[in-house]
PDB file of C-alpha atoms and ligand atoms in Angstrom:
ATOM      1  CA  MET W   1      70.468 287.779 -21.996  1.00 51.00           C
ATOM      2  CA  GLY W   2      69.396 290.595 -24.341  1.00 60.00           C
ATOM      3  CA  ARG W   3      66.885 289.882 -27.082  1.00 65.00           C
ATOM      4  CA  ASP W   4      69.418 290.444 -29.880  1.00 69.00           C
ATOM      5  CA  ASN W   5      71.919 288.190 -28.210  1.00 78.00           C
ATOM      6  CA  PHE W   6      69.270 285.455 -27.891  1.00 77.00           C
ATOM      7  CA  LEU W   7      68.326 285.793 -31.536  1.00 78.00           C
ATOM      8  CA  GLU W   8      71.953 285.668 -32.561  1.00 81.00           C
ATOM      9  CA  ARG W   9      72.570 282.501 -30.535  1.00 77.00           C
ATOM     10  CA  THR W  10      69.419 280.850 -31.837  1.00 76.00           C
ATOM     11  CA  LEU W  11      70.412 281.596 -35.405  1.00 76.00           C
ATOM     12  CA  LEU W  12      73.924 280.305 -34.800  1.00 73.00           C
ATOM     13  CA  LEU W  13      72.606 277.105 -33.202  1.00 71.00           C
ATOM     14  CA  GLY W  14      70.185 276.619 -36.100  1.00 71.00           C
ATOM     15  CA  PHE W  15      73.017 277.082 -38.555  1.00 68.00           C
ATOM     16  CA  ILE W  16      75.219 274.540 -36.773  1.00 61.00           C
ATOM     17  CA  LEU W  17      72.326 272.058 -36.629  1.00 57.00           C
ATOM     18  CA  LEU W  18      71.643 272.512 -40.316  1.00 62.00           C
ATOM     19  CA  ILE W  19      75.249 271.754 -41.186  1.00 54.00           C
ATOM     20  CA  GLY W  20      75.196 268.794 -38.821  1.00 51.00           C
ATOM     21  CA  ILE W  21      72.102 267.316 -40.418  1.00 54.00           C
ATOM     22  CA  SER W  22      73.093 267.880 -44.006  1.00 54.00           C
ATOM     23  CA  MET W  23      76.669 266.659 -43.586  1.00 55.00           C
ATOM     24  CA  PRO W  24      76.892 263.995 -40.898  1.00 61.00           C
ATOM     25  CA  VAL W  25      80.588 263.432 -41.435  1.00 68.00           C
ATOM     26  CA  PHE W  26      82.753 262.196 -38.602  1.00 78.00           C
ATOM     27  CA  PRO W  27      86.523 262.154 -38.393  1.00 84.00           C
ATOM     28  CA  GLU W  28      88.047 258.991 -39.922  1.00 83.00           C
ATOM     29  CA  ARG W  29      89.014 257.746 -36.456  1.00 83.00           C
ATOM     30  CA  SER W  30      85.390 257.504 -35.335  1.00 92.00           C
ATOM     31  CA  TYR W  31      84.530 255.392 -38.391  1.00 95.00           C
ATOM     32  CA  SER W  32      87.203 252.896 -37.417  1.00 93.00           C
ATOM     33  CA  VAL W  33      85.813 252.805 -33.866  1.00 96.00           C
ATOM     34  CA  MET W  34      82.310 252.144 -35.273  1.00 97.00           C
ATOM     35  CA  ARG W  35      83.726 249.509 -37.604  1.00 97.00           C
ATOM     36  CA  LYS W  36      85.480 247.695 -34.796  1.00 97.00           C
ATOM     37  CA  GLU W  37      82.266 247.657 -32.784  1.00 97.00           C
ATOM     38  CA  MET W  38      80.337 246.371 -35.808  1.00 98.00           C
ATOM     39  CA  VAL W  39      82.811 243.498 -36.231  1.00 98.00           C
ATOM     40  CA  ASP W  40      82.606 242.557 -32.540  1.00 98.00           C
ATOM     41  CA  LYS W  41      78.819 242.791 -32.136  1.00 98.00           C
ATOM     42  CA  GLN W  42      77.463 241.831 -35.539  1.00 98.00           C
ATOM     43  CA  ILE W  43      80.111 239.537 -36.979  1.00 98.00           C
ATOM     44  CA  ILE W  44      82.059 237.692 -34.255  1.00 98.00           C
ATOM     45  CA  LYS W  45      79.208 237.454 -31.754  1.00 98.00           C
ATOM     46  CA  ARG W  46      76.956 235.879 -34.405  1.00 97.00           C
ATOM     47  CA  GLY W  47      79.437 233.109 -35.104  1.00 97.00           C
ATOM     48  CA  ILE W  48      81.744 234.163 -37.945  1.00 98.00           C
ATOM     49  CA  LYS W  49      85.047 232.449 -37.139  1.00 98.00           C
ATOM     50  CA  ASN W  50      87.323 232.787 -40.158  1.00 98.00           C
ATOM     51  CA  GLU W  51      90.095 235.145 -38.997  1.00 98.00           C
ATOM     52  CA  ARG W  52      90.936 236.333 -42.493  1.00 98.00           C
ATOM     53  CA  VAL W  53      87.302 237.284 -43.160  1.00 98.00           C
ATOM     54  CA  ILE W  54      87.084 239.118 -39.827  1.00 98.00           C
ATOM     55  CA  GLU W  55      90.318 240.977 -40.596  1.00 98.00           C
ATOM     56  CA  ALA W  56      89.113 241.984 -44.070  1.00 98.00           C
ATOM     57  CA  ILE W  57      85.849 243.395 -42.728  1.00 98.00           C
ATOM     58  CA  ARG W  58      87.760 245.191 -40.006  1.00 97.00           C
ATOM     59  CA  LYS W  59      89.855 246.819 -42.715  1.00 98.00           C
ATOM     60  CA  VAL W  60      87.483 247.803 -45.561  1.00 98.00           C
ATOM     61  CA  PRO W  61      86.002 251.305 -45.038  1.00 98.00           C
ATOM     62  CA  ARG W  62      82.284 250.514 -45.524  1.00 98.00           C
ATOM     63  CA  HIS W  63      81.368 254.205 -45.021  1.00 97.00           C
ATOM     64  CA  LYS W  64      83.170 255.031 -48.252  1.00 97.00           C
ATOM     65  CA  PHE W  65      80.840 252.762 -50.213  1.00 98.00           C
ATOM     66  CA  VAL W  66      77.534 254.323 -49.113  1.00 97.00           C
ATOM     67  CA  PRO W  67      76.062 257.645 -50.274  1.00 96.00           C
ATOM     68  CA  ASP W  68      77.328 260.619 -48.203  1.00 94.00           C
ATOM     69  CA  HIS W  69      74.059 261.066 -46.317  1.00 93.00           C
ATOM     70  CA  TYR W  70      74.238 257.450 -45.071  1.00 96.00           C
ATOM     71  CA  LYS W  71      77.859 257.633 -43.890  1.00 95.00           C
ATOM     72  CA  ALA W  72      76.826 258.116 -40.265  1.00 93.00           C
ATOM     73  CA  VAL W  73      74.828 254.863 -40.333  1.00 96.00           C
ATOM     74  CA  ALA W  74      77.247 252.861 -42.500  1.00 97.00           C
ATOM     75  CA  TYR W  75      78.097 250.511 -39.616  1.00 98.00           C
ATOM     76  CA  THR W  76      74.558 249.731 -38.461  1.00 97.00           C
ATOM     77  CA  ASP W  77      73.104 246.227 -38.563  1.00 97.00           C
ATOM     78  CA  GLY W  78      71.253 246.222 -41.889  1.00 96.00           C
ATOM     79  CA  PRO W  79      71.278 246.840 -45.629  1.00 96.00           C
ATOM     80  CA  LEU W  80      71.386 250.468 -46.926  1.00 97.00           C
ATOM     81  CA  PRO W  81      70.232 252.118 -50.155  1.00 96.00           C
ATOM     82  CA  ILE W  82      73.021 252.842 -52.667  1.00 96.00           C
ATOM     83  CA  GLY W  83      70.907 254.484 -55.393  1.00 94.00           C
ATOM     84  CA  GLU W  84      69.110 253.107 -58.484  1.00 92.00           C
ATOM     85  CA  GLY W  85      66.779 251.200 -56.130  1.00 93.00           C
ATOM     86  CA  GLN W  86      69.622 248.884 -55.034  1.00 95.00           C
ATOM     87  CA  THR W  87      71.152 248.140 -51.638  1.00 96.00           C
ATOM     88  CA  ILE W  88      74.472 247.298 -50.018  1.00 96.00           C
ATOM     89  CA  SER W  89      74.003 244.069 -48.010  1.00 96.00           C
ATOM     90  CA  GLN W  90      73.901 243.823 -44.230  1.00 97.00           C
ATOM     91  CA  PRO W  91      77.481 243.453 -42.858  1.00 98.00           C
ATOM     92  CA  TYR W  92      76.713 240.044 -41.300  1.00 98.00           C
ATOM     93  CA  VAL W  93      75.441 238.681 -44.619  1.00 98.00           C
ATOM     94  CA  VAL W  94      78.587 239.929 -46.384  1.00 98.00           C
ATOM     95  CA  ALA W  95      80.703 238.170 -43.731  1.00 98.00           C
ATOM     96  CA  LEU W  96      78.690 234.928 -43.881  1.00 98.00           C
ATOM     97  CA  MET W  97      78.748 234.684 -47.682  1.00 98.00           C
ATOM     98  CA  THR W  98      82.461 235.477 -47.749  1.00 98.00           C
ATOM     99  CA  GLU W  99      83.208 232.883 -45.068  1.00 98.00           C
ATOM    100  CA  LEU W 100      81.320 230.232 -47.042  1.00 98.00           C
ATOM    101  CA  LEU W 101      83.746 230.744 -49.960  1.00 98.00           C
ATOM    102  CA  ASN W 102      86.642 229.665 -47.721  1.00 98.00           C
ATOM    103  CA  LEU W 103      89.208 231.743 -49.618  1.00 98.00           C
ATOM    104  CA  GLN W 104      92.911 231.048 -49.057  1.00 98.00           C
ATOM    105  CA  GLY W 105      94.414 233.930 -51.026  1.00 98.00           C
ATOM    106  CA  ASP W 106      95.267 232.533 -54.443  1.00 98.00           C
ATOM    107  CA  GLU W 107      91.770 232.313 -55.947  1.00 98.00           C
ATOM    108  CA  LYS W 108      90.088 233.897 -58.919  1.00 98.00           C
ATOM    109  CA  VAL W 109      86.629 235.014 -57.771  1.00 99.00           C
ATOM    110  CA  LEU W 110      83.573 236.088 -59.753  1.00 99.00           C
ATOM    111  CA  GLU W 111      80.966 238.360 -58.162  1.00 98.00           C
ATOM    112  CA  ILE W 112      77.578 239.012 -59.766  1.00 98.00           C
ATOM    113  CA  GLY W 113      75.973 242.283 -58.589  1.00 98.00           C
ATOM    114  CA  THR W 114      78.778 244.796 -57.939  1.00 98.00           C
ATOM    115  CA  GLY W 115      76.407 247.391 -56.455  1.00 98.00           C
ATOM    116  CA  SER W 116      78.513 249.744 -54.338  1.00 98.00           C
ATOM    117  CA  GLY W 117      81.690 247.676 -54.741  1.00 98.00           C
ATOM    118  CA  TYR W 118      81.905 246.936 -50.998  1.00 98.00           C
ATOM    119  CA  GLN W 119      81.670 243.146 -51.250  1.00 98.00           C
ATOM    120  CA  ALA W 120      84.207 243.236 -54.105  1.00 98.00           C
ATOM    121  CA  ALA W 121      86.624 245.169 -51.861  1.00 98.00           C
ATOM    122  CA  VAL W 122      86.217 242.571 -49.091  1.00 98.00           C
ATOM    123  CA  LEU W 123      86.904 239.797 -51.613  1.00 98.00           C
ATOM    124  CA  ALA W 124      89.914 241.703 -52.973  1.00 98.00           C
ATOM    125  CA  GLU W 125      91.463 241.531 -49.492  1.00 98.00           C
ATOM    126  CA  LEU W 126      91.084 237.746 -49.472  1.00 98.00           C
ATOM    127  CA  ALA W 127      91.675 236.452 -52.987  1.00 98.00           C
ATOM    128  CA  ASP W 128      94.161 236.955 -55.813  1.00 98.00           C
ATOM    129  CA  LYS W 129      91.767 238.383 -58.412  1.00 98.00           C
ATOM    130  CA  VAL W 130      88.169 239.577 -58.309  1.00 99.00           C
ATOM    131  CA  TYR W 131      85.932 239.915 -61.375  1.00 99.00           C
ATOM    132  CA  THR W 132      82.626 241.631 -60.729  1.00 98.00           C
ATOM    133  CA  VAL W 133      79.657 242.203 -63.044  1.00 98.00           C
ATOM    134  CA  GLU W 134      76.927 244.844 -62.609  1.00 98.00           C
ATOM    135  CA  ILE W 135      73.851 245.295 -64.799  1.00 98.00           C
ATOM    136  CA  ILE W 136      73.236 248.988 -63.955  1.00 97.00           C
ATOM    137  CA  LYS W 137      75.765 251.100 -65.834  1.00 97.00           C
ATOM    138  CA  GLU W 138      75.864 254.015 -63.367  1.00 97.00           C
ATOM    139  CA  LEU W 139      76.582 251.652 -60.451  1.00 97.00           C
ATOM    140  CA  ALA W 140      79.260 249.772 -62.400  1.00 98.00           C
ATOM    141  CA  GLU W 141      81.048 253.005 -63.280  1.00 98.00           C
ATOM    142  CA  LYS W 142      80.795 254.431 -59.787  1.00 98.00           C
ATOM    143  CA  ALA W 143      82.093 251.226 -58.183  1.00 98.00           C
ATOM    144  CA  LYS W 144      84.932 251.017 -60.682  1.00 98.00           C
ATOM    145  CA  SER W 145      86.253 254.497 -59.878  1.00 98.00           C
ATOM    146  CA  LYS W 146      85.685 254.029 -56.146  1.00 98.00           C
ATOM    147  CA  LEU W 147      87.688 250.792 -56.053  1.00 98.00           C
ATOM    148  CA  LYS W 148      90.430 252.397 -58.125  1.00 98.00           C
ATOM    149  CA  ASN W 149      90.614 255.441 -55.840  1.00 98.00           C
ATOM    150  CA  LEU W 150      90.859 253.179 -52.804  1.00 98.00           C
ATOM    151  CA  GLY W 151      93.823 251.418 -54.408  1.00 98.00           C
ATOM    152  CA  TYR W 152      92.239 248.025 -55.226  1.00 98.00           C
ATOM    153  CA  LYS W 153      94.323 246.871 -58.187  1.00 98.00           C
ATOM    154  CA  ASN W 154      93.106 243.254 -58.264  1.00 98.00           C
ATOM    155  CA  VAL W 155      89.437 244.004 -59.056  1.00 98.00           C
ATOM    156  CA  LYS W 156      87.965 244.212 -62.545  1.00 98.00           C
ATOM    157  CA  VAL W 157      84.460 245.661 -62.916  1.00 98.00           C
ATOM    158  CA  LYS W 158      82.272 244.991 -65.934  1.00 98.00           C
ATOM    159  CA  TYR W 159      78.937 246.492 -66.954  1.00 98.00           C
ATOM    160  CA  GLY W 160      76.895 243.548 -68.190  1.00 98.00           C
ATOM    161  CA  ASP W 161      74.417 240.792 -67.484  1.00 98.00           C
ATOM    162  CA  GLY W 162      75.549 238.427 -64.737  1.00 98.00           C
ATOM    163  CA  PHE W 163      73.477 235.548 -66.130  1.00 98.00           C
ATOM    164  CA  LYS W 164      76.292 235.221 -68.658  1.00 98.00           C
ATOM    165  CA  GLY W 165      79.038 235.176 -66.017  1.00 98.00           C
ATOM    166  CA  TRP W 166      82.379 236.426 -67.377  1.00 98.00           C
ATOM    167  CA  GLU W 167      83.469 233.811 -69.872  1.00 98.00           C
ATOM    168  CA  GLU W 168      86.776 235.469 -70.755  1.00 98.00           C
ATOM    169  CA  TYR W 169      88.175 234.763 -67.270  1.00 98.00           C
ATOM    170  CA  ALA W 170      86.338 231.509 -66.494  1.00 98.00           C
ATOM    171  CA  PRO W 171      86.557 229.063 -64.798  1.00 98.00           C
ATOM    172  CA  PHE W 172      86.468 230.609 -61.315  1.00 98.00           C
ATOM    173  CA  ASP W 173      87.573 229.076 -58.018  1.00 98.00           C
ATOM    174  CA  ALA W 174      84.667 230.801 -56.290  1.00 98.00           C
ATOM    175  CA  ILE W 175      81.491 232.636 -57.327  1.00 99.00           C
ATOM    176  CA  ILE W 176      79.341 234.923 -55.195  1.00 99.00           C
ATOM    177  CA  VAL W 177      75.974 236.224 -56.363  1.00 98.00           C
ATOM    178  CA  THR W 178      74.523 239.194 -54.466  1.00 98.00           C
ATOM    179  CA  CYS W 179      71.153 239.419 -56.231  1.00 98.00           C
ATOM    180  CA  ALA W 180      68.544 236.676 -56.275  1.00 98.00           C
ATOM    181  CA  PRO W 181      67.601 234.676 -59.399  1.00 98.00           C
ATOM    182  CA  LYS W 182      64.573 232.327 -59.417  1.00 97.00           C
ATOM    183  CA  ASP W 183      66.825 229.348 -60.111  1.00 98.00           C
ATOM    184  CA  ILE W 184      70.557 228.700 -60.071  1.00 98.00           C
ATOM    185  CA  PRO W 185      71.843 230.021 -63.449  1.00 98.00           C
ATOM    186  CA  GLY W 186      73.340 227.151 -65.471  1.00 97.00           C
ATOM    187  CA  GLU W 187      76.013 229.337 -67.043  1.00 98.00           C
ATOM    188  CA  LEU W 188      77.402 230.233 -63.604  1.00 98.00           C
ATOM    189  CA  VAL W 189      77.603 226.560 -62.604  1.00 98.00           C
ATOM    190  CA  LYS W 190      79.441 225.978 -65.878  1.00 98.00           C
ATOM    191  CA  GLN W 191      81.969 228.730 -65.081  1.00 98.00           C
ATOM    192  CA  LEU W 192      82.683 227.301 -61.609  1.00 98.00           C
ATOM    193  CA  LYS W 193      85.938 225.353 -61.384  1.00 98.00           C
ATOM    194  CA  GLU W 194      85.994 221.712 -60.297  1.00 97.00           C
ATOM    195  CA  GLY W 195      86.449 221.785 -56.506  1.00 97.00           C
ATOM    196  CA  GLY W 196      85.061 225.322 -56.303  1.00 98.00           C
ATOM    197  CA  GLY W 197      82.089 226.825 -54.477  1.00 98.00           C
ATOM    198  CA  MET W 198      79.346 229.333 -55.279  1.00 98.00           C
ATOM    199  CA  VAL W 199      77.163 231.180 -52.756  1.00 98.00           C
ATOM    200  CA  ILE W 200      73.880 232.421 -54.146  1.00 98.00           C
ATOM    201  CA  PRO W 201      70.489 233.561 -52.843  1.00 98.00           C
ATOM    202  CA  VAL W 202      67.753 231.751 -54.759  1.00 98.00           C
ATOM    203  CA  GLY W 203      64.026 232.442 -54.980  1.00 98.00           C
ATOM    204  CA  ARG W 204      61.549 235.227 -55.517  1.00 92.00           C
ATOM    205  CA  LEU W 205      59.192 235.874 -52.612  1.00 86.00           C
ATOM    206  CA  SER W 206      61.081 233.715 -50.193  1.00 94.00           C
ATOM    207  CA  GLN W 207      64.763 233.216 -50.766  1.00 97.00           C
ATOM    208  CA  GLU W 208      67.302 230.763 -49.467  1.00 98.00           C
ATOM    209  CA  LEU W 209      71.055 231.304 -49.438  1.00 98.00           C
ATOM    210  CA  LYS W 210      72.605 228.264 -51.112  1.00 98.00           C
ATOM    211  CA  LEU W 211      76.101 226.865 -51.329  1.00 98.00           C
ATOM    212  CA  VAL W 212      76.763 225.135 -54.639  1.00 98.00           C
ATOM    213  CA  THR W 213      79.869 222.958 -54.877  1.00 98.00           C
ATOM    214  CA  LYS W 214      81.355 220.998 -57.745  1.00 97.00           C
ATOM    215  CA  LYS W 215      83.286 217.861 -56.940  1.00 94.00           C
ATOM    216  CA  ASP W 216      84.254 214.980 -59.196  1.00 92.00           C
ATOM    217  CA  GLY W 217      82.006 216.491 -61.833  1.00 87.00           C
ATOM    218  CA  LYS W 218      78.997 216.357 -59.512  1.00 96.00           C
ATOM    219  CA  VAL W 219      77.077 219.460 -58.405  1.00 98.00           C
ATOM    220  CA  ARG W 220      75.896 219.569 -54.797  1.00 98.00           C
ATOM    221  CA  VAL W 221      73.479 222.197 -53.445  1.00 98.00           C
ATOM    222  CA  GLU W 222      73.193 222.952 -49.738  1.00 98.00           C
ATOM    223  CA  ASP W 223      70.687 225.302 -48.038  1.00 98.00           C
ATOM    224  CA  ILE W 224      72.283 227.763 -45.599  1.00 98.00           C
ATOM    225  CA  ILE W 225      69.769 230.348 -44.271  1.00 97.00           C
ATOM    226  CA  PRO W 226      66.722 232.304 -45.483  1.00 97.00           C
ATOM    227  CA  VAL W 227      67.768 235.715 -46.850  1.00 97.00           C
ATOM    228  CA  ARG W 228      66.374 238.750 -48.640  1.00 95.00           C
ATOM    229  CA  PHE W 229      68.183 240.172 -51.683  1.00 96.00           C
ATOM    230  CA  VAL W 230      67.151 242.398 -54.579  1.00 95.00           C
ATOM    231  CA  PRO W 231      66.085 240.320 -57.607  1.00 96.00           C
ATOM    232  CA  MET W 232      68.553 239.344 -60.308  1.00 97.00           C
ATOM    233  CA  THR W 233      67.267 241.048 -63.439  1.00 96.00           C
ATOM    234  CA  GLY W 234      68.037 240.671 -67.128  1.00 86.00           C
ATOM    235  CA  GLY W 235      69.059 237.449 -68.847  1.00 77.00           C
ATOM    236  CA  LYS W 236      66.431 234.771 -69.288  1.00 59.00           C
ATOM    237  CA  GLU W 237      64.267 236.237 -66.555  1.00 48.00           C
ATOM    238  CA  LYS W 238      63.536 239.463 -68.467  1.00 40.00           C
TER     239      LYS W 238
HETATM  240  N1  SAH J 301      77.405 243.345 -53.653  1.00 84.34           N
HETATM  241  C1  SAH J 301      76.830 244.684 -53.608  1.00 84.34           C
HETATM  242  C2  SAH J 301      75.353 244.677 -53.268  1.00 84.34           C
HETATM  243  C3  SAH J 301      74.615 244.369 -54.464  1.00 84.34           C
HETATM  244  S1  SAH J 301      72.894 244.694 -54.546  1.00 84.34           S
HETATM  245  C4  SAH J 301      77.562 245.562 -52.627  1.00 84.34           C
HETATM  246  O1  SAH J 301      78.481 245.104 -51.938  1.00 84.34           O
HETATM  247  O2  SAH J 301      77.218 246.747 -52.558  1.00 84.34           O
HETATM  248  C5  SAH J 301      72.607 243.700 -55.965  1.00 84.34           C
HETATM  249  C6  SAH J 301      73.150 244.254 -57.275  1.00 84.34           C
HETATM  250  O3  SAH J 301      72.912 243.286 -58.279  1.00 84.34           O
HETATM  251  C7  SAH J 301      72.453 245.524 -57.738  1.00 84.34           C
HETATM  252  O4  SAH J 301      73.403 246.541 -57.910  1.00 84.34           O
HETATM  253  C8  SAH J 301      71.815 245.112 -59.059  1.00 84.34           C
HETATM  254  O5  SAH J 301      71.802 246.133 -60.026  1.00 84.34           O
HETATM  255  C9  SAH J 301      72.685 243.964 -59.486  1.00 84.34           C
HETATM  256  N2  SAH J 301      72.090 243.025 -60.452  1.00 84.34           N
HETATM  257  C10 SAH J 301      70.796 242.608 -60.562  1.00 84.34           C
HETATM  258  N3  SAH J 301      70.669 241.739 -61.579  1.00 84.34           N
HETATM  259  C11 SAH J 301      71.901 241.600 -62.148  1.00 84.34           C
HETATM  260  C12 SAH J 301      72.407 240.863 -63.248  1.00 84.34           C
HETATM  261  N4  SAH J 301      71.641 240.077 -64.011  1.00 84.34           N
HETATM  262  N5  SAH J 301      73.728 240.960 -63.533  1.00 84.34           N
HETATM  263  C13 SAH J 301      74.550 241.741 -62.784  1.00 84.34           C
HETATM  264  N6  SAH J 301      74.122 242.491 -61.740  1.00 84.34           N
HETATM  265  C14 SAH J 301      72.816 242.421 -61.425  1.00 84.34           C
END
């Protein structure tokens, strides 16, 4: 091989590598292969049984909810940064929290902590209406247009403080909180319908995922597993 030829090839290879590193974008088909594998290994194998939840996670394109440079790792077993210091939850945690809500299809659900909009999209596959509140304006706006572009017509996104819930549409059949307050916010318990359930991570340094249910006017709190979420900011905890 002549010297020029070698140089040319090296430059070409470098160029291809550079493109590969800066834009790790795969064809859509490979994302669905990765997604299927994620559902088998991270969701079903770990004990998620609800068929509707499994189907929803199999369907929602998680790679479209992460920043472009994380697309290639969108289906790995962990949380990922989504900007503004926030994260999209680990797929298993999304599945577990969703399963705990036991949605049948006709519910009105409130989510606190829209973030990327991924969890809202999963809920939108499983319930009648989803109302989601996000305290960081940029994230709320981004999630809103993303969900709209993906054709989710049954999700409403609001920029605001989740400690207040979303009174206008209350009470809710189910509530899911994806950021961690120190204590269970009273207003959210108030906006939960009789017979409904709320999943919420509670605590600061160590957190526990809790299932709060309301039956015959009584509130019951059950510990599920230790978790790690970003803190719930704003409201009384400011
Ligand atoms: N469910 C999201 C992940 C959320 S990360 C997803 O699927 O991508 C937690 C989010 O909660 C962050 O975006 C954070 O800004 C938001 N948050 C924190 N405190 C909040 C509050 N008081 N009200 C509403 N959102 C809040």
